[in-house]
Amino acid sequence: MPITTEILTVGDELLRGDLNDTNSTWLAARLFGMGIPVRRIVSLGDDLEPLSGAIEQAIHRGGLVVITGGLGPTDDDRTTCAVARAAKVPLELSNTTLETLRARFASAGYPFTPNNEKQARFPRGAMEIKNSRGTAPGFLLRVGDARVVCLPGVPSEMKAMFDDGVVPLLAQDEAHPAAVRVVRTFGVGESQIDHRLQGLLEAIDADPSEVSLHYRTSFPENQVLLVVRGVADPGATLERFEEEVRRRLSPYVFGVGDVSFSDAVVGALKEAGAKVALAESCTGGLAGDLVTRASGSSSVFELGVVTYSNACKHRMLGVPEEVLEQYGAVSSQCVEAMARGVRDLAKSTYGVAISGVAGPTGGTPEKPVGTVWFGLAHPDGVSHLVRRFPWVHDRQRIKQASAHVALYLVLAHLRDGTDPFEGRWEPGKGGRS
Ligand code: ATP
Ligand code: MG
């Protein structure tokens, strides 16, 4: 059975609307990824009474309770005290934690004021969760059927402590921890995915009491998740799942597991020993940002230019003036010339160009908002593609989706034969070559 899980985030700033509760969304996604669905998310202020009351109720419901915030040294940090009250145990000073805290302050050259001692007090029976990035340690306390995990509010500390300190403890408690596999796609909508994956569980011979299928959108990517619970060896089921999803969604799958889109593109370029250069117009450098998110991109990314004006498209990339006059900057002729130009400049394997109408103004009947042209110069020639993003009305989203398409052109070319844009290439002069 999946554990019942609740997340409590603590702090007056949350209730005043001063702070976005990103801790709970991050934790919920993390727990879901571990096959532990979250049943409830609650935010509370710093007042002791309502806080300990809410924790007591959560303990009463049993399962896992993850709390963030209010562990600091100041008077308004009351979470530890509230947990002790709710669990009906006293607070106890941990001498080892106290010594560690003192040593940390000394080595950083900060005075150790008495209020810092508070961070070395834990409810009796609690197990400390170390904080390598800050001063406030967290803790785990078992109360009957419930396990209460307390972490600091600062997101970077909370995340590191959850992954390094809490995940191993949770795994210890599970006879068969849930296993999850994520297949990442781009260029295919959620309804299409759902349609293509109809009957998938039956096809991989999965027992519906042990296995569930989920969809998740992280714009502009769509992900398919398989969660296997309570099984001694989930490996074979996950393998069958991945194989079947790849078969059904083949050209759209860019990675599996912890691989980001940028990792996939940079990894494929590295493997092929190829390099890329980018000439961007409407994306304003976003494709360059996307490729450089992957560490190690320096070995495959040669040059990125943002040529926004026609004059610069001509002067820097050699786009003929006649092309700009006759067809305009948002045209197959222009992106092909840009792609060739940037490839020649960088002497790279690939040159990719983007030029479009991101809106909300500037659309015409022939080139409505959301019309974006892409050029791909490669060792054997030049190709172009036009994409119209009819469902995407937001300028930033059109830019984001376009940056992804541009890099996907490279990925598809490297993969040889799997083309997510099959049938969408504009026919005619200069089409796919
Ligand atoms: P500290 O020792 O730093 O005070 P703490 O456990 O007491 O840690 P809080 O004082 O509650 O944590 O929060 C510290 C900071 O962490 C907040 O000012 C805020 O920037 C961030 N923070 C707290 N809770 C959240 C949350 N739920 N989502 C996002 N950020 C948060
Ligand atoms: Mg604080």
CSV table of C-alpha atoms and ligand atoms in Angstrom, one decimal:
chain,number,residue,atom,x,y,z
A,1,MET,CA,0.0,0.0,0.0
A,2,PRO,CA,1.3,3.5,-0.8
A,3,ILE,CA,2.0,5.5,2.3
A,4,THR,CA,-0.4,8.4,3.1
A,5,THR,CA,1.6,11.5,2.9
A,6,GLU,CA,1.0,15.1,3.9
A,7,ILE,CA,3.1,18.2,3.4
A,8,LEU,CA,2.9,21.1,5.9
A,9,THR,CA,4.7,24.3,5.0
A,10,VAL,CA,5.2,26.8,7.8
A,11,GLY,CA,5.6,30.6,7.8
A,12,ASP,CA,3.6,33.8,8.1
A,13,GLU,CA,5.1,34.9,4.8
A,14,LEU,CA,3.2,32.1,3.1
A,15,LEU,CA,-0.1,33.3,4.5
A,16,ARG,CA,0.5,36.9,3.7
A,17,GLY,CA,1.1,36.1,0.1
A,18,ASP,CA,4.7,37.3,0.3
A,19,LEU,CA,6.2,34.0,-0.6
A,20,ASN,CA,5.4,31.3,-3.2
A,21,ASP,CA,5.2,27.9,-1.6
A,22,THR,CA,7.7,26.2,-4.0
A,23,ASN,CA,8.8,23.8,-1.2
A,24,SER,CA,5.5,21.9,-1.3
A,25,THR,CA,5.4,21.6,-5.1
A,26,TRP,CA,9.0,20.4,-5.2
A,27,LEU,CA,8.4,17.9,-2.4
A,28,ALA,CA,5.1,16.7,-4.0
A,29,ALA,CA,6.9,16.1,-7.3
A,30,ARG,CA,9.8,14.3,-5.6
A,31,LEU,CA,7.5,12.1,-3.5
A,32,PHE,CA,5.3,11.3,-6.5
A,33,GLY,CA,8.5,10.4,-8.4
A,34,MET,CA,9.2,7.9,-5.6
A,35,GLY,CA,5.8,6.4,-6.0
A,36,ILE,CA,4.5,8.1,-2.8
A,37,PRO,CA,1.4,10.1,-3.6
A,38,VAL,CA,0.7,13.2,-1.5
A,39,ARG,CA,-2.8,13.4,-0.1
A,40,ARG,CA,-2.8,16.8,1.4
A,41,ILE,CA,-0.8,20.1,1.3
A,42,VAL,CA,-1.4,22.7,4.0
A,43,SER,CA,0.3,26.0,4.8
A,44,LEU,CA,0.3,27.4,8.3
A,45,GLY,CA,1.5,30.5,10.1
A,46,ASP,CA,4.1,30.7,12.8
A,47,ASP,CA,1.6,30.6,15.8
A,48,LEU,CA,2.4,27.7,18.1
A,49,GLU,CA,-1.2,26.6,18.9
A,50,PRO,CA,-2.6,26.2,15.4
A,51,LEU,CA,0.7,24.7,14.3
A,52,SER,CA,0.9,22.0,16.9
A,53,GLY,CA,-2.8,21.3,16.5
A,54,ALA,CA,-2.4,20.7,12.8
A,55,ILE,CA,0.6,18.5,13.3
A,56,GLU,CA,-1.2,16.5,16.0
A,57,GLN,CA,-4.1,15.8,13.5
A,58,ALA,CA,-1.7,14.8,10.8
A,59,ILE,CA,0.1,12.4,13.2
A,60,HIS,CA,-3.3,11.0,14.1
A,61,ARG,CA,-4.0,10.2,10.5
A,62,GLY,CA,-0.7,8.3,10.3
A,63,GLY,CA,1.7,7.9,7.4
A,64,LEU,CA,4.4,10.4,6.5
A,65,VAL,CA,4.2,14.1,7.4
A,66,VAL,CA,6.8,16.3,5.8
A,67,ILE,CA,7.2,19.8,7.4
A,68,THR,CA,9.3,22.7,6.1
A,69,GLY,CA,10.1,26.0,7.7
A,70,GLY,CA,10.4,27.4,11.1
A,71,LEU,CA,13.5,25.6,12.3
A,72,GLY,CA,15.8,28.6,12.6
A,73,PRO,CA,17.2,30.2,15.8
A,74,THR,CA,14.8,33.1,16.0
A,75,ASP,CA,11.8,33.4,18.2
A,76,ASP,CA,9.3,33.1,15.4
A,77,ASP,CA,10.7,29.7,14.4
A,78,ARG,CA,8.4,27.3,16.4
A,79,THR,CA,8.2,24.1,14.4
A,80,THR,CA,10.4,22.0,16.6
A,81,CYS,CA,8.4,23.0,19.7
A,82,ALA,CA,5.1,22.4,17.9
A,83,VAL,CA,6.2,18.9,16.9
A,84,ALA,CA,7.2,18.0,20.5
A,85,ARG,CA,3.9,19.3,21.8
A,86,ALA,CA,1.9,17.4,19.1
A,87,ALA,CA,3.9,14.2,19.9
A,88,LYS,CA,3.7,14.8,23.6
A,89,VAL,CA,7.4,14.4,24.2
A,90,PRO,CA,9.9,16.9,25.8
A,91,LEU,CA,12.6,18.7,23.9
A,92,GLU,CA,16.1,17.5,24.6
A,93,LEU,CA,19.5,19.1,23.9
A,94,SER,CA,21.8,17.2,21.7
A,95,ASN,CA,25.4,17.9,22.9
A,96,THR,CA,26.9,16.5,19.7
A,97,THR,CA,24.8,18.8,17.5
A,98,LEU,CA,25.6,21.7,19.8
A,99,GLU,CA,29.3,21.1,19.5
A,100,THR,CA,29.0,20.8,15.7
A,101,LEU,CA,27.1,24.1,15.6
A,102,ARG,CA,29.6,25.9,17.8
A,103,ALA,CA,32.5,24.6,15.6
A,104,ARG,CA,30.7,25.8,12.5
A,105,PHE,CA,30.2,29.3,13.9
A,106,ALA,CA,33.8,29.4,15.1
A,107,SER,CA,35.2,28.4,11.7
A,108,ALA,CA,33.1,31.0,9.9
A,109,GLY,CA,34.1,33.6,12.4
A,110,TYR,CA,30.5,34.3,13.6
A,111,PRO,CA,29.7,34.8,17.3
A,112,PHE,CA,27.6,32.0,18.7
A,113,THR,CA,24.6,33.8,20.4
A,114,PRO,CA,22.6,31.8,23.0
A,115,ASN,CA,19.5,31.7,20.7
A,116,ASN,CA,21.5,29.4,18.4
A,117,GLU,CA,21.4,26.7,21.0
A,118,LYS,CA,17.7,26.3,20.1
A,119,GLN,CA,18.8,24.5,16.9
A,120,ALA,CA,20.4,21.7,18.9
A,121,ARG,CA,17.1,20.8,20.6
A,122,PHE,CA,15.0,18.0,19.2
A,123,PRO,CA,11.9,16.2,20.4
A,124,ARG,CA,12.9,13.2,22.4
A,125,GLY,CA,13.5,10.1,20.2
A,126,ALA,CA,14.1,12.2,17.1
A,127,MET,CA,16.8,11.3,14.6
A,128,GLU,CA,18.9,14.3,13.3
A,129,ILE,CA,19.0,15.0,9.6
A,130,LYS,CA,22.2,16.9,8.9
A,131,ASN,CA,22.3,20.2,7.1
A,132,SER,CA,25.5,20.7,5.2
A,133,ARG,CA,24.5,24.0,3.6
A,134,GLY,CA,23.0,25.9,6.6
A,135,THR,CA,22.8,25.9,10.4
A,136,ALA,CA,19.4,24.5,11.1
A,137,PRO,CA,19.4,20.7,11.2
A,138,GLY,CA,16.3,18.8,10.5
A,139,PHE,CA,14.9,15.7,12.2
A,140,LEU,CA,12.8,12.6,11.8
A,141,LEU,CA,10.5,11.5,14.6
A,142,ARG,CA,8.4,8.4,14.7
A,143,VAL,CA,5.1,8.7,16.6
A,144,GLY,CA,3.0,5.6,16.5
A,145,ASP,CA,2.2,4.8,12.8
A,146,ALA,CA,3.3,8.3,11.8
A,147,ARG,CA,6.7,9.6,10.7
A,148,VAL,CA,7.3,13.3,11.0
A,149,VAL,CA,10.1,14.8,9.0
A,150,CYS,CA,11.1,18.4,9.7
A,151,LEU,CA,13.3,20.4,7.3
A,152,PRO,CA,14.3,24.0,7.1
A,153,GLY,CA,12.4,26.5,4.9
A,154,VAL,CA,15.3,27.6,2.7
A,155,PRO,CA,14.7,25.7,-0.5
A,156,SER,CA,18.4,24.8,-1.3
A,157,GLU,CA,18.9,23.4,2.2
A,158,MET,CA,15.6,21.6,2.2
A,159,LYS,CA,16.1,19.9,-1.2
A,160,ALA,CA,19.6,18.7,-0.4
A,161,MET,CA,18.5,17.3,3.0
A,162,PHE,CA,15.5,15.6,1.6
A,163,ASP,CA,17.5,13.8,-1.1
A,164,ASP,CA,20.6,13.0,1.0
A,165,GLY,CA,19.0,12.4,4.4
A,166,VAL,CA,15.3,11.6,4.1
A,167,VAL,CA,15.1,9.4,0.9
A,168,PRO,CA,17.5,6.8,2.4
A,169,LEU,CA,15.5,6.7,5.6
A,170,LEU,CA,12.2,6.2,3.7
A,171,ALA,CA,13.7,3.5,1.5
A,172,GLN,CA,14.8,1.6,4.7
A,173,ASP,CA,11.2,1.4,5.8
A,174,GLU,CA,9.8,0.0,2.6
A,175,ALA,CA,10.1,-3.8,1.9
A,176,HIS,CA,9.9,-3.0,-1.8
A,177,PRO,CA,10.3,0.8,-2.5
A,178,ALA,CA,8.3,2.0,-5.4
A,179,ALA,CA,10.1,2.3,-8.7
A,180,VAL,CA,9.5,4.9,-11.3
A,181,ARG,CA,10.6,5.4,-14.9
A,182,VAL,CA,10.0,8.6,-16.8
A,183,VAL,CA,10.0,8.8,-20.5
A,184,ARG,CA,10.4,12.3,-21.9
A,185,THR,CA,8.9,13.5,-25.1
A,186,PHE,CA,8.8,16.7,-27.2
A,187,GLY,CA,6.6,17.6,-30.2
A,188,VAL,CA,3.6,15.5,-29.3
A,189,GLY,CA,0.5,16.7,-27.4
A,190,GLU,CA,-0.9,15.0,-24.3
A,191,SER,CA,-4.1,13.8,-26.1
A,192,GLN,CA,-2.0,12.2,-28.8
A,193,ILE,CA,0.2,10.5,-26.2
A,194,ASP,CA,-2.9,9.2,-24.4
A,195,HIS,CA,-4.3,8.0,-27.7
A,196,ARG,CA,-1.1,6.2,-28.7
A,197,LEU,CA,-0.7,4.6,-25.3
A,198,GLN,CA,-4.2,3.1,-25.1
A,199,GLY,CA,-4.0,-0.4,-23.7
A,200,LEU,CA,-0.4,-0.1,-22.8
A,201,LEU,CA,-0.7,-1.8,-19.4
A,202,GLU,CA,-2.3,-4.8,-21.0
A,203,ALA,CA,0.3,-4.9,-23.7
A,204,ILE,CA,3.1,-5.1,-21.2
A,205,ASP,CA,1.2,-7.6,-19.1
A,206,ALA,CA,1.2,-5.4,-16.0
A,207,ASP,CA,-0.9,-6.0,-13.0
A,208,PRO,CA,-3.0,-2.9,-12.4
A,209,SER,CA,-2.9,-3.3,-8.6
A,210,GLU,CA,0.9,-2.9,-8.8
A,211,VAL,CA,1.4,-0.6,-11.7
A,212,SER,CA,0.1,2.8,-12.7
A,213,LEU,CA,0.6,5.1,-15.7
A,214,HIS,CA,0.7,8.9,-15.4
A,215,TYR,CA,1.2,11.9,-17.7
A,216,ARG,CA,3.0,15.1,-16.7
A,217,THR,CA,3.5,18.3,-18.7
A,218,SER,CA,6.6,20.4,-18.1
A,219,PHE,CA,6.1,22.9,-21.0
A,220,PRO,CA,7.1,22.4,-23.8
A,221,GLU,CA,7.8,18.8,-22.9
A,222,ASN,CA,5.4,16.0,-22.1
A,223,GLN,CA,6.4,13.1,-19.9
A,224,VAL,CA,5.0,9.6,-19.4
A,225,LEU,CA,5.6,8.0,-16.0
A,226,LEU,CA,5.2,4.4,-14.9
A,227,VAL,CA,5.1,3.7,-11.2
A,228,VAL,CA,5.6,0.1,-9.9
A,229,ARG,CA,4.7,-0.5,-6.3
A,230,GLY,CA,5.3,-3.4,-3.8
A,231,VAL,CA,7.1,-5.6,-6.3
A,232,ALA,CA,10.4,-7.3,-5.4
A,233,ASP,CA,11.9,-6.9,-8.8
A,234,PRO,CA,10.3,-4.1,-10.8
A,235,GLY,CA,13.1,-4.0,-13.4
A,236,ALA,CA,11.5,-6.2,-16.0
A,237,THR,CA,8.2,-4.4,-15.9
A,238,LEU,CA,10.0,-1.0,-16.3
A,239,GLU,CA,12.0,-2.3,-19.2
A,240,ARG,CA,8.9,-3.6,-21.0
A,241,PHE,CA,7.2,-0.3,-20.3
A,242,GLU,CA,10.1,1.7,-21.7
A,243,GLU,CA,10.3,-0.5,-24.8
A,244,GLU,CA,6.6,-0.2,-25.5
A,245,VAL,CA,6.4,3.5,-25.0
A,246,ARG,CA,9.5,4.1,-27.3
A,247,ARG,CA,7.9,1.9,-29.9
A,248,ARG,CA,4.6,3.8,-29.8
A,249,LEU,CA,6.0,7.3,-29.5
A,250,SER,CA,9.3,6.7,-31.3
A,251,PRO,CA,10.3,9.9,-32.9
A,252,TYR,CA,9.2,12.1,-30.0
A,253,VAL,CA,11.1,10.4,-27.2
A,254,PHE,CA,14.3,12.3,-26.5
A,255,GLY,CA,15.3,10.7,-23.2
A,256,VAL,CA,14.5,8.5,-20.3
A,257,GLY,CA,15.1,9.1,-16.6
A,258,ASP,CA,17.0,12.1,-15.3
A,259,VAL,CA,18.1,13.3,-18.8
A,260,SER,CA,17.1,16.9,-19.5
A,261,PHE,CA,16.3,18.0,-23.1
A,262,SER,CA,19.6,19.9,-23.1
A,263,ASP,CA,21.5,16.9,-21.9
A,264,ALA,CA,20.0,14.8,-24.7
A,265,VAL,CA,21.0,17.2,-27.4
A,266,VAL,CA,24.5,17.9,-26.0
A,267,GLY,CA,25.0,14.1,-25.4
A,268,ALA,CA,24.0,13.2,-29.0
A,269,LEU,CA,26.3,15.9,-30.4
A,270,LYS,CA,29.2,14.7,-28.3
A,271,GLU,CA,28.7,11.1,-29.3
A,272,ALA,CA,28.8,12.1,-32.9
A,273,GLY,CA,31.8,14.4,-32.5
A,274,ALA,CA,29.6,17.2,-34.0
A,275,LYS,CA,29.3,20.9,-33.2
A,276,VAL,CA,26.5,23.4,-33.6
A,277,ALA,CA,26.1,27.1,-34.2
A,278,LEU,CA,22.8,29.0,-33.8
A,279,ALA,CA,21.4,32.1,-35.5
A,280,GLU,CA,18.4,33.3,-33.7
A,281,SER,CA,15.9,36.0,-34.3
A,282,CYS,CA,12.6,35.8,-32.5
A,283,THR,CA,13.9,33.5,-29.8
A,284,GLY,CA,16.4,36.2,-28.7
A,285,GLY,CA,19.0,33.8,-27.5
A,286,LEU,CA,16.8,31.3,-25.8
A,287,ALA,CA,18.1,28.4,-28.0
A,288,GLY,CA,21.6,29.3,-26.9
A,289,ASP,CA,20.4,29.3,-23.3
A,290,LEU,CA,18.8,25.9,-23.7
A,291,VAL,CA,21.9,24.3,-25.1
A,292,THR,CA,24.2,25.8,-22.5
A,293,ARG,CA,22.0,24.4,-19.6
A,294,ALA,CA,23.8,21.1,-20.0
A,295,SER,CA,27.2,21.0,-18.4
A,296,GLY,CA,29.8,20.2,-21.0
A,297,SER,CA,28.0,22.1,-23.7
A,298,SER,CA,31.3,24.0,-24.4
A,299,SER,CA,32.6,21.0,-26.3
A,300,VAL,CA,29.7,21.1,-28.8
A,301,PHE,CA,28.4,24.7,-28.9
A,302,GLU,CA,30.6,26.9,-31.1
A,303,LEU,CA,28.6,30.2,-31.7
A,304,GLY,CA,25.3,31.8,-31.0
A,305,VAL,CA,24.2,35.0,-32.6
A,306,VAL,CA,21.0,37.0,-32.2
A,307,THR,CA,20.5,38.9,-35.4
A,308,TYR,CA,17.3,40.7,-34.8
A,309,SER,CA,17.4,43.4,-37.5
A,310,ASN,CA,17.4,42.7,-41.2
A,311,ALA,CA,20.5,44.7,-41.6
A,312,CYS,CA,22.4,42.4,-39.2
A,313,LYS,CA,21.0,39.3,-40.8
A,314,HIS,CA,22.6,40.6,-44.0
A,315,ARG,CA,25.8,42.0,-42.6
A,316,MET,CA,26.7,39.3,-40.1
A,317,LEU,CA,25.2,36.2,-41.7
A,318,GLY,CA,25.3,37.1,-45.4
A,319,VAL,CA,21.5,36.8,-45.9
A,320,PRO,CA,21.1,38.4,-49.4
A,321,GLU,CA,19.3,41.8,-49.4
A,322,GLU,CA,17.0,40.5,-52.2
A,323,VAL,CA,15.9,37.6,-50.0
A,324,LEU,CA,14.9,40.0,-47.2
A,325,GLU,CA,13.2,42.4,-49.6
A,326,GLN,CA,11.4,39.8,-51.6
A,327,TYR,CA,10.4,37.2,-49.0
A,328,GLY,CA,10.9,39.0,-45.7
A,329,ALA,CA,12.8,37.8,-42.6
A,330,VAL,CA,10.2,35.2,-41.7
A,331,SER,CA,10.7,32.9,-44.7
A,332,SER,CA,12.3,29.7,-45.7
A,333,GLN,CA,14.8,31.6,-47.9
A,334,CYS,CA,15.9,33.7,-45.0
A,335,VAL,CA,16.3,30.9,-42.4
A,336,GLU,CA,18.2,28.8,-44.9
A,337,ALA,CA,20.6,31.7,-45.6
A,338,MET,CA,20.9,32.4,-41.9
A,339,ALA,CA,21.7,28.7,-41.1
A,340,ARG,CA,24.3,28.5,-43.9
A,341,GLY,CA,25.8,31.8,-42.8
A,342,VAL,CA,26.2,30.9,-39.1
A,343,ARG,CA,27.6,27.4,-40.0
A,344,ASP,CA,30.2,29.1,-42.3
A,345,LEU,CA,31.1,31.6,-39.6
A,346,ALA,CA,31.5,28.9,-36.9
A,347,LYS,CA,32.9,26.2,-39.2
A,348,SER,CA,30.6,23.8,-37.3
A,349,THR,CA,28.9,20.6,-38.3
A,350,TYR,CA,25.4,22.2,-38.0
A,351,GLY,CA,24.0,25.7,-38.3
A,352,VAL,CA,20.5,26.2,-37.1
A,353,ALA,CA,18.4,29.3,-37.7
A,354,ILE,CA,15.1,30.6,-36.2
A,355,SER,CA,13.0,33.4,-37.4
A,356,GLY,CA,9.3,33.9,-36.7
A,357,VAL,CA,6.4,36.0,-35.4
A,358,ALA,CA,6.2,35.6,-31.6
A,359,GLY,CA,3.4,38.1,-31.2
A,360,PRO,CA,1.2,39.4,-29.9
A,361,THR,CA,1.6,42.0,-32.6
A,362,GLY,CA,3.2,41.7,-36.0
A,363,GLY,CA,1.0,38.9,-37.4
A,364,THR,CA,-0.4,39.0,-41.0
A,365,PRO,CA,-2.9,36.8,-42.7
A,366,GLU,CA,0.0,34.9,-44.5
A,367,LYS,CA,2.2,34.9,-41.4
A,368,PRO,CA,0.0,34.8,-38.4
A,369,VAL,CA,1.4,35.1,-34.8
A,370,GLY,CA,3.0,31.8,-34.0
A,371,THR,CA,4.5,31.2,-37.4
A,372,VAL,CA,8.1,30.3,-37.0
A,373,TRP,CA,10.6,29.2,-39.7
A,374,PHE,CA,13.6,27.0,-38.9
A,375,GLY,CA,16.7,26.4,-41.1
A,376,LEU,CA,19.1,23.6,-40.7
A,377,ALA,CA,22.5,23.6,-42.5
A,378,HIS,CA,24.3,20.3,-42.3
A,379,PRO,CA,27.2,18.7,-44.1
A,380,ASP,CA,24.9,17.5,-46.9
A,381,GLY,CA,22.9,20.6,-47.5
A,382,VAL,CA,20.2,22.9,-46.1
A,383,SER,CA,16.6,22.1,-45.0
A,384,HIS,CA,13.8,24.2,-43.7
A,385,LEU,CA,10.8,23.7,-41.6
A,386,VAL,CA,7.8,25.9,-40.8
A,387,ARG,CA,5.9,25.4,-37.6
A,388,ARG,CA,2.7,27.2,-36.7
A,389,PHE,CA,1.9,27.1,-33.0
A,390,PRO,CA,-1.8,27.4,-33.2
A,391,TRP,CA,-2.4,26.6,-29.6
A,392,VAL,CA,0.3,28.7,-28.1
A,393,HIS,CA,-0.7,32.3,-27.7
A,394,ASP,CA,1.9,33.5,-25.3
A,395,ARG,CA,5.0,35.2,-26.6
A,396,GLN,CA,7.4,33.5,-24.2
A,397,ARG,CA,5.9,30.1,-24.8
A,398,ILE,CA,6.2,30.5,-28.6
A,399,LYS,CA,9.9,31.4,-28.0
A,400,GLN,CA,10.4,28.4,-25.7
A,401,ALA,CA,8.8,25.9,-28.0
A,402,SER,CA,10.8,27.4,-30.9
A,403,ALA,CA,14.1,27.0,-29.1
A,404,HIS,CA,13.2,23.3,-28.5
A,405,VAL,CA,12.2,22.7,-32.1
A,406,ALA,CA,15.5,24.3,-33.3
A,407,LEU,CA,17.6,21.9,-31.2
A,408,TYR,CA,15.3,19.0,-32.0
A,409,LEU,CA,16.2,19.4,-35.7
A,410,VAL,CA,19.8,18.7,-34.8
A,411,LEU,CA,18.9,15.7,-32.6
A,412,ALA,CA,16.7,14.2,-35.3
A,413,HIS,CA,19.4,14.7,-37.9
A,414,LEU,CA,21.9,13.0,-35.6
A,415,ARG,CA,19.6,10.1,-35.0
A,416,ASP,CA,19.1,9.5,-38.6
A,417,GLY,CA,15.7,8.4,-39.6
A,418,THR,CA,13.6,9.3,-36.5
A,419,ASP,CA,12.0,12.6,-37.4
A,420,PRO,CA,9.4,14.1,-35.1
A,421,PHE,CA,8.5,16.6,-37.8
A,422,GLU,CA,7.9,14.0,-40.5
A,423,GLY,CA,5.2,15.3,-42.8
A,424,ARG,CA,5.6,18.8,-41.4
A,425,TRP,CA,8.5,19.9,-43.6
A,426,GLU,CA,7.4,22.6,-46.0
A,427,PRO,CA,7.5,21.1,-49.5
A,428,GLY,CA,9.0,22.9,-52.5
A,429,LYS,CA,12.3,24.7,-53.1
A,430,GLY,CA,14.8,24.1,-50.4
A,431,GLY,CA,12.6,21.7,-48.5
A,432,ARG,CA,14.2,18.6,-46.9
A,433,SER,CA,17.5,17.8,-48.4
B,1,ATP,P1,16.3,29.6,8.8
B,1,ATP,O1,17.2,29.0,9.7
B,1,ATP,O2,17.0,30.1,7.5
B,1,ATP,O3,15.4,30.7,9.4
B,1,ATP,P2,13.9,28.1,8.8
B,1,ATP,O4,13.7,26.7,8.8
B,1,ATP,O5,13.5,28.9,10.0
B,1,ATP,O6,15.3,28.4,8.3
B,1,ATP,P3,12.1,29.9,7.5
B,1,ATP,O7,12.5,31.0,8.4
B,1,ATP,O8,10.7,29.4,7.6
B,1,ATP,O9,13.1,28.7,7.6
B,1,ATP,O10,12.3,30.3,6.0
B,1,ATP,C1,13.5,30.8,5.5
B,1,ATP,C2,13.4,31.3,4.1
B,1,ATP,O11,13.2,30.1,3.3
B,1,ATP,C3,12.2,32.1,3.8
B,1,ATP,O12,12.5,33.5,4.0
B,1,ATP,C4,12.0,31.9,2.4
B,1,ATP,O13,12.8,32.6,1.6
B,1,ATP,C5,12.3,30.4,2.2
B,1,ATP,N1,11.1,29.6,2.4
B,1,ATP,C6,10.5,29.2,3.5
B,1,ATP,N2,9.4,28.4,3.3
B,1,ATP,C7,9.3,28.3,2.0
B,1,ATP,C8,8.4,27.6,1.1
B,1,ATP,N3,7.4,26.9,1.6
B,1,ATP,N4,8.6,27.7,-0.2
B,1,ATP,C9,9.6,28.4,-0.7
B,1,ATP,N5,10.5,29.1,0.0
B,1,ATP,C10,10.4,29.0,1.4
B,2,MG,MG,13.6,31.2,10.1
